[in-house]
DNA sequence: CGGAATGTTGATATGCCTCAACTAAAGTGG
DNA sequence: CCACTTTAGTTGAGGCATATCAACATTCCG
């Protein structure tokens, strides 16, 4: 299977694409690159000439505080283009790293924007992707600002599980989520000990269990309630609005 | 002055547009609407057929918690299109309201996307606008998650002041910021009393003063330090990558 | 097998929330 | 124009969630 298929599958989660559009996407050139665990793909300040499509693994965006601490902003899975904004924003305002050993494809900006000019609907699909991204950021603001830690954690698990299901990444019951508790803390504005204690509390609800990089969702409905989770902000109702 | 000029000025803050593009933008139809203070323009769940351009005043996006509380997500000024995402996302995942008496222009989605198909560079300029939006959301995640309250407040003031200056909204020294302390709290993940106390502390630094809906920046450099503020995430270096 | 990274648990400290009383300003109607 | 009501802001006291520090247990990995 070519990497184009991975990208197309992702776009089709929310956009309808014509035969012509699909063929056009498949003409995109790209250079495959393996990334080690914890390796940076891009750093704040970089001015890349291409954008990455995730093919395997998981990558994350993060801000670096003056103290050196990290604030993780989002996580990305196969089919995602986590630095799509570099198509039009020259300078990276954050960094991009691999959470686990990953594979990406680097696609030159010029090839992408030329494609958009010839096939506007492809451009709209990519645009929609970046708009869903923005919606996820908005939800993260609310999650980290307005919810208590247990709700926050549960919400984060819900989002990850829901997206993984939609992308069909989670065939067997346990869902891969290769994060340390430290990273969960750096995502959810919390400290490692608090994360640990809150995980224990969540475990006792019998709704989820998180251990060794795997998420075991035992009671989805209950987990959604615990996390105040409503998936509408993910906008994955397939194909509506082109 | 027609409302198109307001929109064009905003786009030109970050994108170069050709004569043809400018003329094309000026053919956009739009319906002018006045909005009262605190009136909602759009609510979570709405499926609008047009997008709003702010012409006068200030509007905000917000999430509503189950308890009824608000989390403000962003603030928008003349020239902004705060619901641009509805071009491609059918359902509103948040609400949009006027912070003060405002004027907006409603532009039909169809007219906008038709324009993009004929003039891709105009589409790219709008796209860039939504990408800057996303960058601001990312910064808000970090601000509300990783910084202490005083830094958070100072950063918020920096962002507002910087954007106002770039948009040339702040000819006289005091910069309009028509928010109550309650709203500041609902923006910065804090309570009213904490905001009040922190404002007093900030006042004592002689870097800023905020009162009666006006922001008095007295020492910009110091305020930036207090707020850990670096404007690069606003991507307003005019015309590059246009 | 040994060292590093990760996770658990406890004790203490603290920033901020909540509640509450009060002041000040602004908007409303007689 | 003034009394009344509402909204906005200040300040204080007490309590709680969570940060921080620390010791220990566990797992991972070369």
Tab-separated table of N, CA and C in Angstrom, chain A residues 44 48-49 61 63 65-66 70-73 84-94 109 113 116-117 120-124 126-128 130-142 144-146 186-190 228 232-233 235 237 240-241, chain B residues 44 48-49 61 63 65-66 70-73 84-94 109 113 116-117 120-124 126-128 130-142 144-146 186-190 228 232-233 235 237 240-241:
chain	number	residue	atom	x	y	z
A	44	UNK	N	10.678	24.902	16.820
A	44	UNK	CA	10.269	26.303	16.850
A	44	UNK	C	11.313	27.144	16.105
A	48	UNK	N	10.389	25.277	7.197
A	48	UNK	CA	10.428	24.126	6.297
A	48	UNK	C	9.853	24.449	4.920
A	49	UNK	N	10.292	23.669	3.923
A	49	UNK	CA	9.802	23.812	2.550
A	49	UNK	C	8.861	22.666	2.180
A	61	UNK	N	2.872	17.876	18.795
A	61	UNK	CA	3.324	19.258	18.750
A	61	UNK	C	3.490	19.737	20.185
A	63	UNK	N	5.014	23.244	22.809
A	63	UNK	CA	5.681	24.502	23.109
A	63	UNK	C	6.754	24.247	24.160
A	65	UNK	N	8.738	25.982	27.330
A	65	UNK	CA	8.728	27.111	28.255
A	65	UNK	C	10.161	27.586	28.486
A	66	UNK	N	10.321	28.842	28.953
A	66	UNK	CA	11.663	29.356	29.235
A	66	UNK	C	12.430	28.428	30.182
A	70	UNK	N	7.875	21.427	28.843
A	70	UNK	CA	7.073	21.331	27.629
A	70	UNK	C	5.586	21.475	27.906
A	71	UNK	N	4.889	22.041	26.942
A	71	UNK	CA	3.434	21.974	26.929
A	71	UNK	C	3.054	21.273	25.643
A	72	UNK	N	2.584	20.036	25.745
A	72	UNK	CA	2.131	19.328	24.552
A	72	UNK	C	0.807	19.918	24.105
A	73	UNK	N	0.674	20.047	22.784
A	73	UNK	CA	-0.487	20.742	22.230
A	73	UNK	C	-1.447	19.801	21.516
A	84	UNK	N	0.708	21.064	8.643
A	84	UNK	CA	0.056	21.623	7.451
A	84	UNK	C	0.136	23.144	7.453
A	85	UNK	N	0.162	23.749	8.638
A	85	UNK	CA	0.157	25.221	8.675
A	85	UNK	C	1.395	25.823	8.012
A	86	UNK	N	2.481	25.022	7.896
A	86	UNK	CA	3.689	25.584	7.283
A	86	UNK	C	3.503	25.850	5.789
A	87	UNK	N	2.390	25.370	5.222
A	87	UNK	CA	2.064	25.712	3.843
A	87	UNK	C	1.955	27.221	3.683
A	88	UNK	N	1.433	27.891	4.708
A	88	UNK	CA	1.190	29.328	4.589
A	88	UNK	C	1.813	30.158	5.712
A	89	UNK	N	2.271	29.507	6.768
A	89	UNK	CA	2.956	30.242	7.837
A	89	UNK	C	4.437	29.897	7.762
A	90	UNK	N	5.252	30.891	7.492
A	90	UNK	CA	6.657	30.623	7.194
A	90	UNK	C	7.412	29.990	8.362
A	91	UNK	N	7.217	30.550	9.559
A	91	UNK	CA	8.033	30.138	10.698
A	91	UNK	C	7.258	29.233	11.658
A	92	UNK	N	7.857	28.143	12.072
A	92	UNK	CA	7.234	27.262	13.067
A	92	UNK	C	7.118	27.994	14.405
A	93	UNK	N	5.923	28.038	14.969
A	93	UNK	CA	5.738	28.671	16.271
A	93	UNK	C	5.742	27.637	17.394
A	94	UNK	N	6.020	26.384	17.047
A	94	UNK	CA	6.112	25.317	18.043
A	94	UNK	C	6.986	24.215	17.452
A	109	UNK	N	5.980	21.795	-0.375
A	109	UNK	CA	4.873	22.756	-0.354
A	109	UNK	C	4.388	23.096	-1.764
A	113	UNK	N	0.518	23.134	-3.082
A	113	UNK	CA	-0.263	24.315	-3.456
A	113	UNK	C	-0.606	24.299	-4.951
A	116	UNK	N	-3.633	22.302	-5.197
A	116	UNK	CA	-4.815	23.047	-4.742
A	116	UNK	C	-5.340	23.957	-5.849
A	117	UNK	N	-4.422	24.556	-6.604
A	117	UNK	CA	-4.848	25.491	-7.646
A	117	UNK	C	-5.580	24.765	-8.771
A	120	UNK	N	-9.385	22.669	-6.595
A	120	UNK	CA	-9.777	23.424	-5.390
A	120	UNK	C	-10.404	22.550	-4.308
A	121	UNK	N	-11.166	21.529	-4.709
A	121	UNK	CA	-11.828	20.701	-3.702
A	121	UNK	C	-10.832	19.929	-2.844
A	122	UNK	N	-9.695	19.587	-3.420
A	122	UNK	CA	-8.647	18.955	-2.622
A	122	UNK	C	-8.128	19.950	-1.593
A	123	UNK	N	-7.932	21.166	-2.046
A	123	UNK	CA	-7.523	22.214	-1.122
A	123	UNK	C	-8.520	22.387	0.012
A	124	UNK	N	-9.796	22.369	-0.330
A	124	UNK	CA	-10.828	22.533	0.696
A	124	UNK	C	-10.789	21.389	1.708
A	126	UNK	N	-8.098	19.643	2.598
A	126	UNK	CA	-6.944	19.901	3.476
A	126	UNK	C	-7.264	21.039	4.443
A	127	UNK	N	-7.899	22.056	3.911
A	127	UNK	CA	-8.278	23.200	4.742
A	127	UNK	C	-9.180	22.730	5.888
A	128	UNK	N	-10.154	21.910	5.528
A	128	UNK	CA	-11.070	21.394	6.542
A	128	UNK	C	-10.304	20.659	7.632
A	130	UNK	N	-7.297	21.286	8.660
A	130	UNK	CA	-6.664	22.251	9.568
A	130	UNK	C	-7.704	22.945	10.452
A	131	UNK	N	-8.942	23.024	9.946
A	131	UNK	CA	-9.996	23.643	10.761
A	131	UNK	C	-10.430	22.713	11.890
A	132	UNK	N	-10.428	21.413	11.627
A	132	UNK	CA	-10.734	20.446	12.680
A	132	UNK	C	-9.637	20.490	13.742
A	133	UNK	N	-8.417	20.589	13.269
A	133	UNK	CA	-7.285	20.806	14.152
A	133	UNK	C	-7.546	21.963	15.106
A	134	UNK	N	-7.963	23.085	14.549
A	134	UNK	CA	-8.208	24.278	15.352
A	134	UNK	C	-9.321	24.021	16.361
A	135	UNK	N	-10.322	23.259	15.945
A	135	UNK	CA	-11.423	22.931	16.844
A	135	UNK	C	-10.918	22.103	18.021
A	136	UNK	N	-9.987	21.205	17.738
A	136	UNK	CA	-9.401	20.376	18.795
A	136	UNK	C	-8.590	21.245	19.759
A	137	UNK	N	-7.896	22.240	19.220
A	137	UNK	CA	-7.168	23.172	20.086
A	137	UNK	C	-8.132	23.916	20.999
A	138	UNK	N	-9.250	24.369	20.430
A	138	UNK	CA	-10.235	25.079	21.252
A	138	UNK	C	-10.708	24.195	22.395
A	139	UNK	N	-10.989	22.946	22.075
A	139	UNK	CA	-11.452	22.040	23.116
A	139	UNK	C	-10.369	21.843	24.181
A	140	UNK	N	-9.111	21.840	23.753
A	140	UNK	CA	-8.012	21.681	24.714
A	140	UNK	C	-7.926	22.887	25.651
A	141	UNK	N	-8.196	24.073	25.126
A	141	UNK	CA	-8.227	25.258	25.983
A	141	UNK	C	-9.253	25.026	27.084
A	142	UNK	N	-10.458	24.644	26.676
A	142	UNK	CA	-11.526	24.436	27.638
A	142	UNK	C	-11.197	23.288	28.587
A	144	UNK	N	-8.271	22.108	29.603
A	144	UNK	CA	-7.237	22.440	30.581
A	144	UNK	C	-7.620	23.616	31.471
A	145	UNK	N	-8.619	24.374	31.062
A	145	UNK	CA	-8.947	25.582	31.815
A	145	UNK	C	-10.181	25.430	32.707
A	146	UNK	N	-11.142	24.656	32.254
A	146	UNK	CA	-12.438	24.668	32.940
A	146	UNK	C	-12.830	23.353	33.599
A	186	UNK	N	2.279	16.955	31.135
A	186	UNK	CA	2.672	18.090	30.303
A	186	UNK	C	1.618	18.398	29.239
A	187	UNK	N	0.656	17.527	29.094
A	187	UNK	CA	-0.454	17.783	28.174
A	187	UNK	C	-1.608	18.434	28.917
A	188	UNK	N	-1.852	17.949	30.130
A	188	UNK	CA	-3.071	18.306	30.845
A	188	UNK	C	-2.827	19.275	32.000
A	189	UNK	N	-1.726	19.997	31.922
A	189	UNK	CA	-1.453	21.034	32.918
A	189	UNK	C	-1.475	20.465	34.320
A	190	UNK	N	-0.694	19.423	34.529
A	190	UNK	CA	-0.706	18.777	35.832
A	190	UNK	C	0.661	18.162	36.114
A	228	UNK	N	-17.053	14.517	30.361
A	228	UNK	CA	-17.860	15.597	29.777
A	228	UNK	C	-17.586	15.668	28.279
A	232	UNK	N	-18.831	16.134	18.958
A	232	UNK	CA	-19.209	16.955	17.798
A	232	UNK	C	-18.076	17.878	17.353
A	233	UNK	N	-17.210	18.283	18.289
A	233	UNK	CA	-16.126	19.196	17.913
A	233	UNK	C	-15.081	18.536	17.008
A	235	UNK	N	-15.944	16.832	14.335
A	235	UNK	CA	-16.492	17.029	12.985
A	235	UNK	C	-16.250	15.846	12.050
A	237	UNK	N	-18.373	13.502	10.720
A	237	UNK	CA	-19.635	12.861	10.297
A	237	UNK	C	-19.570	12.491	8.837
A	240	UNK	N	-20.124	15.132	4.860
A	240	UNK	CA	-21.021	16.277	4.778
A	240	UNK	C	-20.233	17.529	4.422
A	241	UNK	N	-20.893	18.378	3.684
A	241	UNK	CA	-20.277	19.643	3.256
A	241	UNK	C	-18.991	19.447	2.471
B	44	UNK	N	-23.578	27.337	19.585
B	44	UNK	CA	-23.179	25.944	19.445
B	44	UNK	C	-24.333	25.154	18.814
B	48	UNK	N	-24.804	27.692	10.048
B	48	UNK	CA	-24.989	28.916	9.259
B	48	UNK	C	-24.641	28.709	7.787
B	49	UNK	N	-25.217	29.566	6.937
B	49	UNK	CA	-24.950	29.533	5.499
B	49	UNK	C	-24.076	30.700	5.073
B	61	UNK	N	-15.538	34.229	20.867
B	61	UNK	CA	-15.992	32.846	20.795
B	61	UNK	C	-15.938	32.264	22.193
B	63	UNK	N	-17.042	28.551	24.735
B	63	UNK	CA	-17.679	27.271	25.049
B	63	UNK	C	-18.571	27.447	26.263
B	65	UNK	N	-20.039	25.455	29.547
B	65	UNK	CA	-19.896	24.260	30.383
B	65	UNK	C	-21.279	23.755	30.791
B	66	UNK	N	-21.377	22.477	31.189
B	66	UNK	CA	-22.665	21.937	31.637
B	66	UNK	C	-23.265	22.786	32.752
B	70	UNK	N	-18.923	29.895	31.269
B	70	UNK	CA	-18.319	30.081	29.956
B	70	UNK	C	-16.804	29.913	29.996
B	71	UNK	N	-16.270	29.431	28.887
B	71	UNK	CA	-14.830	29.517	28.653
B	71	UNK	C	-14.653	30.322	27.372
B	72	UNK	N	-14.167	31.544	27.500
B	72	UNK	CA	-13.908	32.339	26.303
B	72	UNK	C	-12.664	31.809	25.602
B	73	UNK	N	-12.740	31.768	24.277
B	73	UNK	CA	-11.688	31.131	23.492
B	73	UNK	C	-10.840	32.130	22.709
B	84	UNK	N	-14.986	31.838	10.274
B	84	UNK	CA	-14.524	31.377	8.960
B	84	UNK	C	-14.615	29.855	8.855
B	85	UNK	N	-14.465	29.172	9.966
B	85	UNK	CA	-14.469	27.699	9.900
B	85	UNK	C	-15.800	27.134	9.408
B	86	UNK	N	-16.879	27.932	9.529
B	86	UNK	CA	-18.176	27.420	9.065
B	86	UNK	C	-18.218	27.277	7.546
B	87	UNK	N	-17.203	27.794	6.854
B	87	UNK	CA	-17.099	27.561	5.413
B	87	UNK	C	-17.030	26.067	5.124
B	88	UNK	N	-16.360	25.330	6.002
B	88	UNK	CA	-16.141	23.910	5.738
B	88	UNK	C	-16.582	22.994	6.873
B	89	UNK	N	-16.871	23.555	8.035
B	89	UNK	CA	-17.384	22.740	9.144
B	89	UNK	C	-18.857	23.086	9.318
B	90	UNK	N	-19.705	22.108	9.110
B	90	UNK	CA	-21.134	22.380	9.051
B	90	UNK	C	-21.703	22.925	10.369
B	91	UNK	N	-21.343	22.287	11.477
B	91	UNK	CA	-21.974	22.597	12.765
B	91	UNK	C	-21.043	23.419	13.656
B	92	UNK	N	-21.555	24.477	14.244
B	92	UNK	CA	-20.779	25.278	15.185
B	92	UNK	C	-20.464	24.459	16.436
B	93	UNK	N	-19.181	24.379	16.806
B	93	UNK	CA	-18.812	23.647	18.019
B	93	UNK	C	-18.628	24.599	19.192
B	94	UNK	N	-18.941	25.874	18.986
B	94	UNK	CA	-18.871	26.859	20.060
B	94	UNK	C	-19.833	27.995	19.696
B	109	UNK	N	-21.601	31.775	2.179
B	109	UNK	CA	-20.512	30.818	1.951
B	109	UNK	C	-20.254	30.593	0.458
B	113	UNK	N	-16.639	30.678	-1.443
B	113	UNK	CA	-15.933	29.524	-2.032
B	113	UNK	C	-15.832	29.668	-3.552
B	116	UNK	N	-12.854	31.689	-4.122
B	116	UNK	CA	-11.623	30.921	-3.920
B	116	UNK	C	-11.283	30.092	-5.161
B	117	UNK	N	-12.317	29.554	-5.798
B	117	UNK	CA	-12.065	28.707	-6.966
B	117	UNK	C	-11.517	29.522	-8.125
B	120	UNK	N	-7.390	31.461	-6.404
B	120	UNK	CA	-6.827	30.625	-5.341
B	120	UNK	C	-6.028	31.415	-4.310
B	121	UNK	N	-5.339	32.458	-4.741
B	121	UNK	CA	-4.521	33.216	-3.799
B	121	UNK	C	-5.369	33.918	-2.739
B	122	UNK	N	-6.589	34.287	-3.106
B	122	UNK	CA	-7.491	34.863	-2.110
B	122	UNK	C	-7.848	33.786	-1.090
B	123	UNK	N	-8.120	32.590	-1.598
B	123	UNK	CA	-8.386	31.465	-0.703
B	123	UNK	C	-7.228	31.229	0.239
B	124	UNK	N	-6.017	31.282	-0.287
B	124	UNK	CA	-4.835	31.051	0.555
B	124	UNK	C	-4.716	32.121	1.640
B	126	UNK	N	-7.227	33.776	3.058
B	126	UNK	CA	-8.230	33.448	4.082
B	126	UNK	C	-7.766	32.246	4.900
B	127	UNK	N	-7.231	31.264	4.195
B	127	UNK	CA	-6.733	30.067	4.878
B	127	UNK	C	-5.676	30.450	5.911
B	128	UNK	N	-4.739	31.302	5.455
B	128	UNK	CA	-3.675	31.746	6.352
B	128	UNK	C	-4.265	32.397	7.600
B	130	UNK	N	-7.073	31.672	9.031
B	130	UNK	CA	-7.563	30.638	9.953
B	130	UNK	C	-6.401	29.887	10.607
B	131	UNK	N	-5.262	29.841	9.931
B	131	UNK	CA	-4.097	29.171	10.512
B	131	UNK	C	-3.483	30.011	11.631
B	132	UNK	N	-3.521	31.326	11.446
B	132	UNK	CA	-3.051	32.211	12.512
B	132	UNK	C	-3.966	32.075	13.723
B	133	UNK	N	-5.251	32.012	13.443
B	133	UNK	CA	-6.229	31.721	14.476
B	133	UNK	C	-5.839	30.497	15.288
B	134	UNK	N	-5.520	29.422	14.586
B	134	UNK	CA	-5.152	28.169	15.262
B	134	UNK	C	-3.898	28.361	16.100
B	135	UNK	N	-2.965	29.143	15.582
B	135	UNK	CA	-1.739	29.415	16.319
B	135	UNK	C	-2.047	30.153	17.626
B	136	UNK	N	-2.997	31.057	17.560
B	136	UNK	CA	-3.403	31.802	18.754
B	136	UNK	C	-4.065	30.853	19.764
B	137	UNK	N	-4.838	29.910	19.265
B	137	UNK	CA	-5.429	28.909	20.161
B	137	UNK	C	-4.335	28.102	20.857
B	138	UNK	N	-3.323	27.695	20.090
B	138	UNK	CA	-2.230	26.932	20.697
B	138	UNK	C	-1.588	27.726	21.818
B	139	UNK	N	-1.349	28.993	21.544
B	139	UNK	CA	-0.727	29.822	22.568
B	139	UNK	C	-1.634	29.928	23.794
B	140	UNK	N	-2.938	29.940	23.577
B	140	UNK	CA	-3.876	30.026	24.702
B	140	UNK	C	-3.820	28.755	25.552
B	141	UNK	N	-3.636	27.609	24.893
B	141	UNK	CA	-3.476	26.362	25.655
B	141	UNK	C	-2.296	26.515	26.600
B	142	UNK	N	-1.164	26.933	26.033
B	142	UNK	CA	0.046	27.074	26.835
B	142	UNK	C	-0.128	28.135	27.907
B	144	UNK	N	-2.854	29.234	29.445
B	144	UNK	CA	-3.721	28.826	30.545
B	144	UNK	C	-3.213	27.585	31.274
B	145	UNK	N	-2.284	26.863	30.659
B	145	UNK	CA	-1.852	25.602	31.258
B	145	UNK	C	-0.503	25.697	31.960
B	146	UNK	N	0.389	26.503	31.420
B	146	UNK	CA	1.780	26.453	31.895
B	146	UNK	C	2.268	27.715	32.583
B	186	UNK	N	-13.011	34.190	32.984
B	186	UNK	CA	-13.534	33.125	32.137
B	186	UNK	C	-12.664	32.893	30.898
B	187	UNK	N	-11.740	33.798	30.675
B	187	UNK	CA	-10.790	33.621	29.576
B	187	UNK	C	-9.532	32.920	30.068
B	188	UNK	N	-9.091	33.313	31.266
B	188	UNK	CA	-7.780	32.896	31.758
B	188	UNK	C	-7.846	31.839	32.845
B	189	UNK	N	-8.939	31.103	32.889
B	189	UNK	CA	-9.071	29.998	33.840
B	189	UNK	C	-8.825	30.464	35.265
B	190	UNK	N	-9.563	31.489	35.665
B	190	UNK	CA	-9.352	32.036	36.992
B	190	UNK	C	-10.645	32.625	37.534
B	228	UNK	N	5.983	36.822	29.417
B	228	UNK	CA	6.678	35.783	28.632
B	228	UNK	C	6.171	35.833	27.184
B	232	UNK	N	5.948	36.087	17.772
B	232	UNK	CA	6.133	35.358	16.510
B	232	UNK	C	4.939	34.473	16.178
B	233	UNK	N	4.225	33.986	17.200
B	233	UNK	CA	3.080	33.120	16.930
B	233	UNK	C	1.915	33.847	16.258
B	235	UNK	N	2.371	35.748	13.614
B	235	UNK	CA	2.703	35.653	12.182
B	235	UNK	C	2.318	36.905	11.395
B	237	UNK	N	4.224	39.358	9.924
B	237	UNK	CA	5.404	40.036	9.352
B	237	UNK	C	5.111	40.505	7.949
B	240	UNK	N	5.018	38.150	3.740
B	240	UNK	CA	5.880	37.011	3.432
B	240	UNK	C	5.013	35.792	3.126
B	241	UNK	N	5.506	34.996	2.232
B	241	UNK	CA	4.799	33.778	1.830
B	241	UNK	C	3.390	34.060	1.367
